Amino acid sequence: METVRRFLRSGGTVAGVVTTDPVERLRALCLALPEAVEKPFGGHTSPSFRVGDKLFVMVSEDRTVMTCKGAPGVQQELVAAEPDRFFVPAYVGHKGWVGARLDVEQDWDELADLVTDSYRMTAPKRLVRLLDPPSV
């Protein structure tokens, strides 16, 4: 998790270069998580991110939308509060996934939390434990 926070504090640098491309920022966020990999979904060419071969983030073909797993109630809360930024995505929305528009101003701290929560719901427990600070 500290890697993700450091990425956000840096203003979204990818390989030391500041980027304003939301897909590149999202890619860096996802790949900062333990054992996360980028692998296209089905016949699509857009980025999708997996852990243990399970999807936790997908990007639309036109690169304007990302979808990720949402904790119970999160999808409804975000869509009701900010429908210009969040929506119920087709195909996976009924499973609680959240859609976030990347072609509008986004709060990257909030997106990082959504991505991290999606990862936590998908990754094996041994990897999730790596995100938590060691207990004393």
mmCIF file with all atom_site columns, C-alpha atoms in Angstrom:
data_model
loop_
_atom_site.group_PDB
_atom_site.id
_atom_site.type_symbol
_atom_site.label_atom_id
_atom_site.label_alt_id
_atom_site.label_comp_id
_atom_site.label_asym_id
_atom_site.label_entity_id
_atom_site.label_seq_id
_atom_site.pdbx_PDB_ins_code
_atom_site.Cartn_x
_atom_site.Cartn_y
_atom_site.Cartn_z
_atom_site.occupancy
_atom_site.B_iso_or_equiv
_atom_site.pdbx_formal_charge
_atom_site.auth_seq_id
_atom_site.auth_comp_id
_atom_site.auth_asym_id
_atom_site.auth_atom_id
_atom_site.pdbx_PDB_model_num
ATOM 1   C CA . MET A 1 1   ? 0.000   0.000   0.000   1.00 0.00 ? 1   MET A CA 1
ATOM 2   C CA . GLU A 1 2   ? 2.881   2.363   0.709   1.00 0.00 ? 2   GLU A CA 1
ATOM 3   C CA . THR A 1 3   ? 4.002   1.975   -2.911  1.00 0.00 ? 3   THR A CA 1
ATOM 4   C CA . VAL A 1 4   ? 0.567   3.122   -4.071  1.00 0.00 ? 4   VAL A CA 1
ATOM 5   C CA . ARG A 1 5   ? 0.576   6.072   -1.650  1.00 0.00 ? 5   ARG A CA 1
ATOM 6   C CA . ARG A 1 6   ? 4.102   7.052   -2.746  1.00 0.00 ? 6   ARG A CA 1
ATOM 7   C CA . PHE A 1 7   ? 2.922   6.964   -6.366  1.00 0.00 ? 7   PHE A CA 1
ATOM 8   C CA . LEU A 1 8   ? 0.045   9.307   -5.535  1.00 0.00 ? 8   LEU A CA 1
ATOM 9   C CA . ARG A 1 9   ? 2.229   11.715  -3.571  1.00 0.00 ? 9   ARG A CA 1
ATOM 10  C CA . SER A 1 10  ? 4.641   11.901  -6.506  1.00 0.00 ? 10  SER A CA 1
ATOM 11  C CA . GLY A 1 11  ? 1.862   13.298  -8.681  1.00 0.00 ? 11  GLY A CA 1
ATOM 12  C CA . GLY A 1 12  ? 1.603   10.119  -10.720 1.00 0.00 ? 12  GLY A CA 1
ATOM 13  C CA . THR A 1 13  ? 5.035   9.343   -12.067 1.00 0.00 ? 13  THR A CA 1
ATOM 14  C CA . VAL A 1 14  ? 5.630   6.413   -14.349 1.00 0.00 ? 14  VAL A CA 1
ATOM 15  C CA . ALA A 1 15  ? 9.287   5.382   -14.609 1.00 0.00 ? 15  ALA A CA 1
ATOM 16  C CA . GLY A 1 16  ? 10.236  8.764   -13.162 1.00 0.00 ? 16  GLY A CA 1
ATOM 17  C CA . VAL A 1 17  ? 8.194   10.735  -15.719 1.00 0.00 ? 17  VAL A CA 1
ATOM 18  C CA . VAL A 1 18  ? 5.108   12.676  -14.650 1.00 0.00 ? 18  VAL A CA 1
ATOM 19  C CA . THR A 1 19  ? 2.080   11.624  -16.678 1.00 0.00 ? 19  THR A CA 1
ATOM 20  C CA . THR A 1 20  ? -1.366  13.116  -17.013 1.00 0.00 ? 20  THR A CA 1
ATOM 21  C CA . ASP A 1 21  ? -2.619  10.144  -19.040 1.00 0.00 ? 21  ASP A CA 1
ATOM 22  C CA . PRO A 1 22  ? -5.215  8.550   -16.750 1.00 0.00 ? 22  PRO A CA 1
ATOM 23  C CA . VAL A 1 23  ? -4.649  5.057   -18.152 1.00 0.00 ? 23  VAL A CA 1
ATOM 24  C CA . GLU A 1 24  ? -0.905  5.311   -17.499 1.00 0.00 ? 24  GLU A CA 1
ATOM 25  C CA . ARG A 1 25  ? -1.617  6.513   -13.953 1.00 0.00 ? 25  ARG A CA 1
ATOM 26  C CA . LEU A 1 26  ? -4.047  3.637   -13.464 1.00 0.00 ? 26  LEU A CA 1
ATOM 27  C CA . ARG A 1 27  ? -1.515  1.171   -14.891 1.00 0.00 ? 27  ARG A CA 1
ATOM 28  C CA . ALA A 1 28  ? 1.149   2.368   -12.452 1.00 0.00 ? 28  ALA A CA 1
ATOM 29  C CA . LEU A 1 29  ? -1.314  2.123   -9.552  1.00 0.00 ? 29  LEU A CA 1
ATOM 30  C CA . CYS A 1 30  ? -2.330  -1.425  -10.421 1.00 0.00 ? 30  CYS A CA 1
ATOM 31  C CA . LEU A 1 31  ? 1.161   -2.704  -11.125 1.00 0.00 ? 31  LEU A CA 1
ATOM 32  C CA . ALA A 1 32  ? 2.407   -1.287  -7.806  1.00 0.00 ? 32  ALA A CA 1
ATOM 33  C CA . LEU A 1 33  ? 0.311   -3.939  -6.050  1.00 0.00 ? 33  LEU A CA 1
ATOM 34  C CA . PRO A 1 34  ? 1.961   -7.276  -5.161  1.00 0.00 ? 34  PRO A CA 1
ATOM 35  C CA . GLU A 1 35  ? 2.069   -9.742  -8.072  1.00 0.00 ? 35  GLU A CA 1
ATOM 36  C CA . ALA A 1 36  ? -0.389  -7.707  -10.153 1.00 0.00 ? 36  ALA A CA 1
ATOM 37  C CA . VAL A 1 37  ? 0.005   -8.181  -13.898 1.00 0.00 ? 37  VAL A CA 1
ATOM 38  C CA . GLU A 1 38  ? -1.439  -6.597  -17.003 1.00 0.00 ? 38  GLU A CA 1
ATOM 39  C CA . LYS A 1 39  ? -3.183  -9.051  -19.290 1.00 0.00 ? 39  LYS A CA 1
ATOM 40  C CA . PRO A 1 40  ? -5.906  -8.292  -21.868 1.00 0.00 ? 40  PRO A CA 1
ATOM 41  C CA . PHE A 1 41  ? -9.384  -9.618  -21.181 1.00 0.00 ? 41  PHE A CA 1
ATOM 42  C CA . GLY A 1 42  ? -10.791 -11.977 -23.804 1.00 0.00 ? 42  GLY A CA 1
ATOM 43  C CA . GLY A 1 43  ? -10.363 -10.598 -27.306 1.00 0.00 ? 43  GLY A CA 1
ATOM 44  C CA . HIS A 1 44  ? -9.983  -7.026  -26.085 1.00 0.00 ? 44  HIS A CA 1
ATOM 45  C CA . THR A 1 45  ? -6.802  -5.010  -26.487 1.00 0.00 ? 45  THR A CA 1
ATOM 46  C CA . SER A 1 46  ? -7.392  -2.553  -23.649 1.00 0.00 ? 46  SER A CA 1
ATOM 47  C CA . PRO A 1 47  ? -5.483  -2.920  -20.380 1.00 0.00 ? 47  PRO A CA 1
ATOM 48  C CA . SER A 1 48  ? -6.848  -5.269  -17.742 1.00 0.00 ? 48  SER A CA 1
ATOM 49  C CA . PHE A 1 49  ? -5.151  -6.024  -14.455 1.00 0.00 ? 49  PHE A CA 1
ATOM 50  C CA . ARG A 1 50  ? -5.119  -9.326  -12.647 1.00 0.00 ? 50  ARG A CA 1
ATOM 51  C CA . VAL A 1 51  ? -3.771  -11.007 -9.589  1.00 0.00 ? 51  VAL A CA 1
ATOM 52  C CA . GLY A 1 52  ? -3.584  -14.793 -9.604  1.00 0.00 ? 52  GLY A CA 1
ATOM 53  C CA . ASP A 1 53  ? -5.223  -14.681 -13.077 1.00 0.00 ? 53  ASP A CA 1
ATOM 54  C CA . LYS A 1 54  ? -8.343  -13.028 -11.604 1.00 0.00 ? 54  LYS A CA 1
ATOM 55  C CA . LEU A 1 55  ? -9.452  -9.616  -12.853 1.00 0.00 ? 55  LEU A CA 1
ATOM 56  C CA . PHE A 1 56  ? -9.526  -6.696  -10.444 1.00 0.00 ? 56  PHE A CA 1
ATOM 57  C CA . VAL A 1 57  ? -9.475  -3.717  -12.876 1.00 0.00 ? 57  VAL A CA 1
ATOM 58  C CA . MET A 1 58  ? -10.493 -3.369  -16.532 1.00 0.00 ? 58  MET A CA 1
ATOM 59  C CA . VAL A 1 59  ? -10.170 -0.389  -18.889 1.00 0.00 ? 59  VAL A CA 1
ATOM 60  C CA . SER A 1 60  ? -12.589 0.221   -21.772 1.00 0.00 ? 60  SER A CA 1
ATOM 61  C CA . GLU A 1 61  ? -11.407 -0.091  -25.373 1.00 0.00 ? 61  GLU A CA 1
ATOM 62  C CA . ASP A 1 62  ? -11.707 3.680   -25.829 1.00 0.00 ? 62  ASP A CA 1
ATOM 63  C CA . ARG A 1 63  ? -9.684  4.237   -22.613 1.00 0.00 ? 63  ARG A CA 1
ATOM 64  C CA . THR A 1 64  ? -12.322 6.552   -21.088 1.00 0.00 ? 64  THR A CA 1
ATOM 65  C CA . VAL A 1 65  ? -13.621 4.184   -18.395 1.00 0.00 ? 65  VAL A CA 1
ATOM 66  C CA . MET A 1 66  ? -12.241 1.824   -15.776 1.00 0.00 ? 66  MET A CA 1
ATOM 67  C CA . THR A 1 67  ? -14.218 -0.788  -13.877 1.00 0.00 ? 67  THR A CA 1
ATOM 68  C CA . CYS A 1 68  ? -13.277 -2.543  -10.655 1.00 0.00 ? 68  CYS A CA 1
ATOM 69  C CA . LYS A 1 69  ? -14.836 -4.712  -7.988  1.00 0.00 ? 69  LYS A CA 1
ATOM 70  C CA . GLY A 1 70  ? -16.665 -2.773  -5.311  1.00 0.00 ? 70  GLY A CA 1
ATOM 71  C CA . ALA A 1 71  ? -17.303 -3.695  -1.707  1.00 0.00 ? 71  ALA A CA 1
ATOM 72  C CA . PRO A 1 72  ? -20.995 -4.216  -0.850  1.00 0.00 ? 72  PRO A CA 1
ATOM 73  C CA . GLY A 1 73  ? -22.879 -0.917  -1.063  1.00 0.00 ? 73  GLY A CA 1
ATOM 74  C CA . VAL A 1 74  ? -19.993 1.086   -2.544  1.00 0.00 ? 74  VAL A CA 1
ATOM 75  C CA . GLN A 1 75  ? -21.329 1.050   -6.102  1.00 0.00 ? 75  GLN A CA 1
ATOM 76  C CA . GLN A 1 76  ? -24.740 2.415   -5.080  1.00 0.00 ? 76  GLN A CA 1
ATOM 77  C CA . GLU A 1 77  ? -23.182 5.041   -2.806  1.00 0.00 ? 77  GLU A CA 1
ATOM 78  C CA . LEU A 1 78  ? -20.759 6.370   -5.438  1.00 0.00 ? 78  LEU A CA 1
ATOM 79  C CA . VAL A 1 79  ? -23.273 6.369   -8.296  1.00 0.00 ? 79  VAL A CA 1
ATOM 80  C CA . ALA A 1 80  ? -25.891 8.149   -6.168  1.00 0.00 ? 80  ALA A CA 1
ATOM 81  C CA . ALA A 1 81  ? -23.409 10.744  -4.881  1.00 0.00 ? 81  ALA A CA 1
ATOM 82  C CA . GLU A 1 82  ? -21.484 11.468  -8.102  1.00 0.00 ? 82  GLU A CA 1
ATOM 83  C CA . PRO A 1 83  ? -23.189 10.146  -11.256 1.00 0.00 ? 83  PRO A CA 1
ATOM 84  C CA . ASP A 1 84  ? -20.922 12.305  -13.442 1.00 0.00 ? 84  ASP A CA 1
ATOM 85  C CA . ARG A 1 85  ? -17.895 10.329  -12.224 1.00 0.00 ? 85  ARG A CA 1
ATOM 86  C CA . PHE A 1 86  ? -19.264 6.870   -11.378 1.00 0.00 ? 86  PHE A CA 1
ATOM 87  C CA . PHE A 1 87  ? -21.783 4.488   -12.956 1.00 0.00 ? 87  PHE A CA 1
ATOM 88  C CA . VAL A 1 88  ? -23.052 0.907   -12.920 1.00 0.00 ? 88  VAL A CA 1
ATOM 89  C CA . PRO A 1 89  ? -21.120 -0.891  -15.679 1.00 0.00 ? 89  PRO A CA 1
ATOM 90  C CA . ALA A 1 90  ? -22.721 -3.303  -18.133 1.00 0.00 ? 90  ALA A CA 1
ATOM 91  C CA . TYR A 1 91  ? -22.171 -7.048  -17.655 1.00 0.00 ? 91  TYR A CA 1
ATOM 92  C CA . VAL A 1 92  ? -20.473 -6.817  -14.225 1.00 0.00 ? 92  VAL A CA 1
ATOM 93  C CA . GLY A 1 93  ? -22.510 -4.090  -12.524 1.00 0.00 ? 93  GLY A CA 1
ATOM 94  C CA . HIS A 1 94  ? -24.948 -6.613  -11.076 1.00 0.00 ? 94  HIS A CA 1
ATOM 95  C CA . LYS A 1 95  ? -21.959 -8.179  -9.266  1.00 0.00 ? 95  LYS A CA 1
ATOM 96  C CA . GLY A 1 96  ? -21.120 -4.892  -7.534  1.00 0.00 ? 96  GLY A CA 1
ATOM 97  C CA . TRP A 1 97  ? -18.423 -3.662  -9.906  1.00 0.00 ? 97  TRP A CA 1
ATOM 98  C CA . VAL A 1 98  ? -18.035 0.126   -10.124 1.00 0.00 ? 98  VAL A CA 1
ATOM 99  C CA . GLY A 1 99  ? -17.444 2.102   -13.297 1.00 0.00 ? 99  GLY A CA 1
ATOM 100 C CA . ALA A 1 100 ? -15.329 5.269   -13.094 1.00 0.00 ? 100 ALA A CA 1
ATOM 101 C CA . ARG A 1 101 ? -14.997 7.733   -15.942 1.00 0.00 ? 101 ARG A CA 1
ATOM 102 C CA . LEU A 1 102 ? -11.391 8.564   -16.785 1.00 0.00 ? 102 LEU A CA 1
ATOM 103 C CA . ASP A 1 103 ? -12.283 11.401  -19.150 1.00 0.00 ? 103 ASP A CA 1
ATOM 104 C CA . VAL A 1 104 ? -13.448 13.665  -16.304 1.00 0.00 ? 104 VAL A CA 1
ATOM 105 C CA . GLU A 1 105 ? -11.623 15.158  -13.319 1.00 0.00 ? 105 GLU A CA 1
ATOM 106 C CA . GLN A 1 106 ? -11.065 12.355  -10.811 1.00 0.00 ? 106 GLN A CA 1
ATOM 107 C CA . ASP A 1 107 ? -9.848  12.205  -7.237  1.00 0.00 ? 107 ASP A CA 1
ATOM 108 C CA . TRP A 1 108 ? -6.860  9.871   -7.601  1.00 0.00 ? 108 TRP A CA 1
ATOM 109 C CA . ASP A 1 109 ? -6.744  9.133   -3.874  1.00 0.00 ? 109 ASP A CA 1
ATOM 110 C CA . GLU A 1 110 ? -10.312 7.870   -4.162  1.00 0.00 ? 110 GLU A CA 1
ATOM 111 C CA . LEU A 1 111 ? -9.512  5.834   -7.285  1.00 0.00 ? 111 LEU A CA 1
ATOM 112 C CA . ALA A 1 112 ? -6.464  4.360   -5.536  1.00 0.00 ? 112 ALA A CA 1
ATOM 113 C CA . ASP A 1 113 ? -8.701  3.286   -2.661  1.00 0.00 ? 113 ASP A CA 1
ATOM 114 C CA . LEU A 1 114 ? -11.165 1.684   -5.101  1.00 0.00 ? 114 LEU A CA 1
ATOM 115 C CA . VAL A 1 115 ? -8.370  -0.126  -6.949  1.00 0.00 ? 115 VAL A CA 1
ATOM 116 C CA . THR A 1 116 ? -6.790  -1.308  -3.700  1.00 0.00 ? 116 THR A CA 1
ATOM 117 C CA . ASP A 1 117 ? -10.133 -2.520  -2.341  1.00 0.00 ? 117 ASP A CA 1
ATOM 118 C CA . SER A 1 118 ? -10.775 -4.388  -5.592  1.00 0.00 ? 118 SER A CA 1
ATOM 119 C CA . TYR A 1 119 ? -7.330  -5.966  -5.331  1.00 0.00 ? 119 TYR A CA 1
ATOM 120 C CA . ARG A 1 120 ? -7.990  -6.970  -1.697  1.00 0.00 ? 120 ARG A CA 1
ATOM 121 C CA . MET A 1 121 ? -11.241 -8.687  -2.726  1.00 0.00 ? 121 MET A CA 1
ATOM 122 C CA . THR A 1 122 ? -9.443  -10.601 -5.486  1.00 0.00 ? 122 THR A CA 1
ATOM 123 C CA . ALA A 1 123 ? -5.930  -11.427 -4.280  1.00 0.00 ? 123 ALA A CA 1
ATOM 124 C CA . PRO A 1 124 ? -4.960  -14.405 -2.139  1.00 0.00 ? 124 PRO A CA 1
ATOM 125 C CA . LYS A 1 125 ? -4.714  -13.627 1.578   1.00 0.00 ? 125 LYS A CA 1
ATOM 126 C CA . ARG A 1 126 ? -0.923  -13.959 1.571   1.00 0.00 ? 126 ARG A CA 1
ATOM 127 C CA . LEU A 1 127 ? -0.709  -11.050 -0.901  1.00 0.00 ? 127 LEU A CA 1
ATOM 128 C CA . VAL A 1 128 ? -3.340  -8.960  0.872   1.00 0.00 ? 128 VAL A CA 1
ATOM 129 C CA . ARG A 1 129 ? -1.271  -9.243  4.067   1.00 0.00 ? 129 ARG A CA 1
ATOM 130 C CA . LEU A 1 130 ? 1.619   -7.545  2.247   1.00 0.00 ? 130 LEU A CA 1
ATOM 131 C CA . LEU A 1 131 ? -0.494  -4.378  1.968   1.00 0.00 ? 131 LEU A CA 1
ATOM 132 C CA . ASP A 1 132 ? -0.961  -4.085  5.713   1.00 0.00 ? 132 ASP A CA 1
ATOM 133 C CA . PRO A 1 133 ? 1.723   -2.667  8.002   1.00 0.00 ? 133 PRO A CA 1
ATOM 134 C CA . PRO A 1 134 ? 3.286   -5.276  10.288  1.00 0.00 ? 134 PRO A CA 1
ATOM 135 C CA . SER A 1 135 ? 1.649   -5.436  13.696  1.00 0.00 ? 135 SER A CA 1
ATOM 136 C CA . VAL A 1 136 ? 3.828   -4.719  16.688  1.00 0.00 ? 136 VAL A CA 1
#
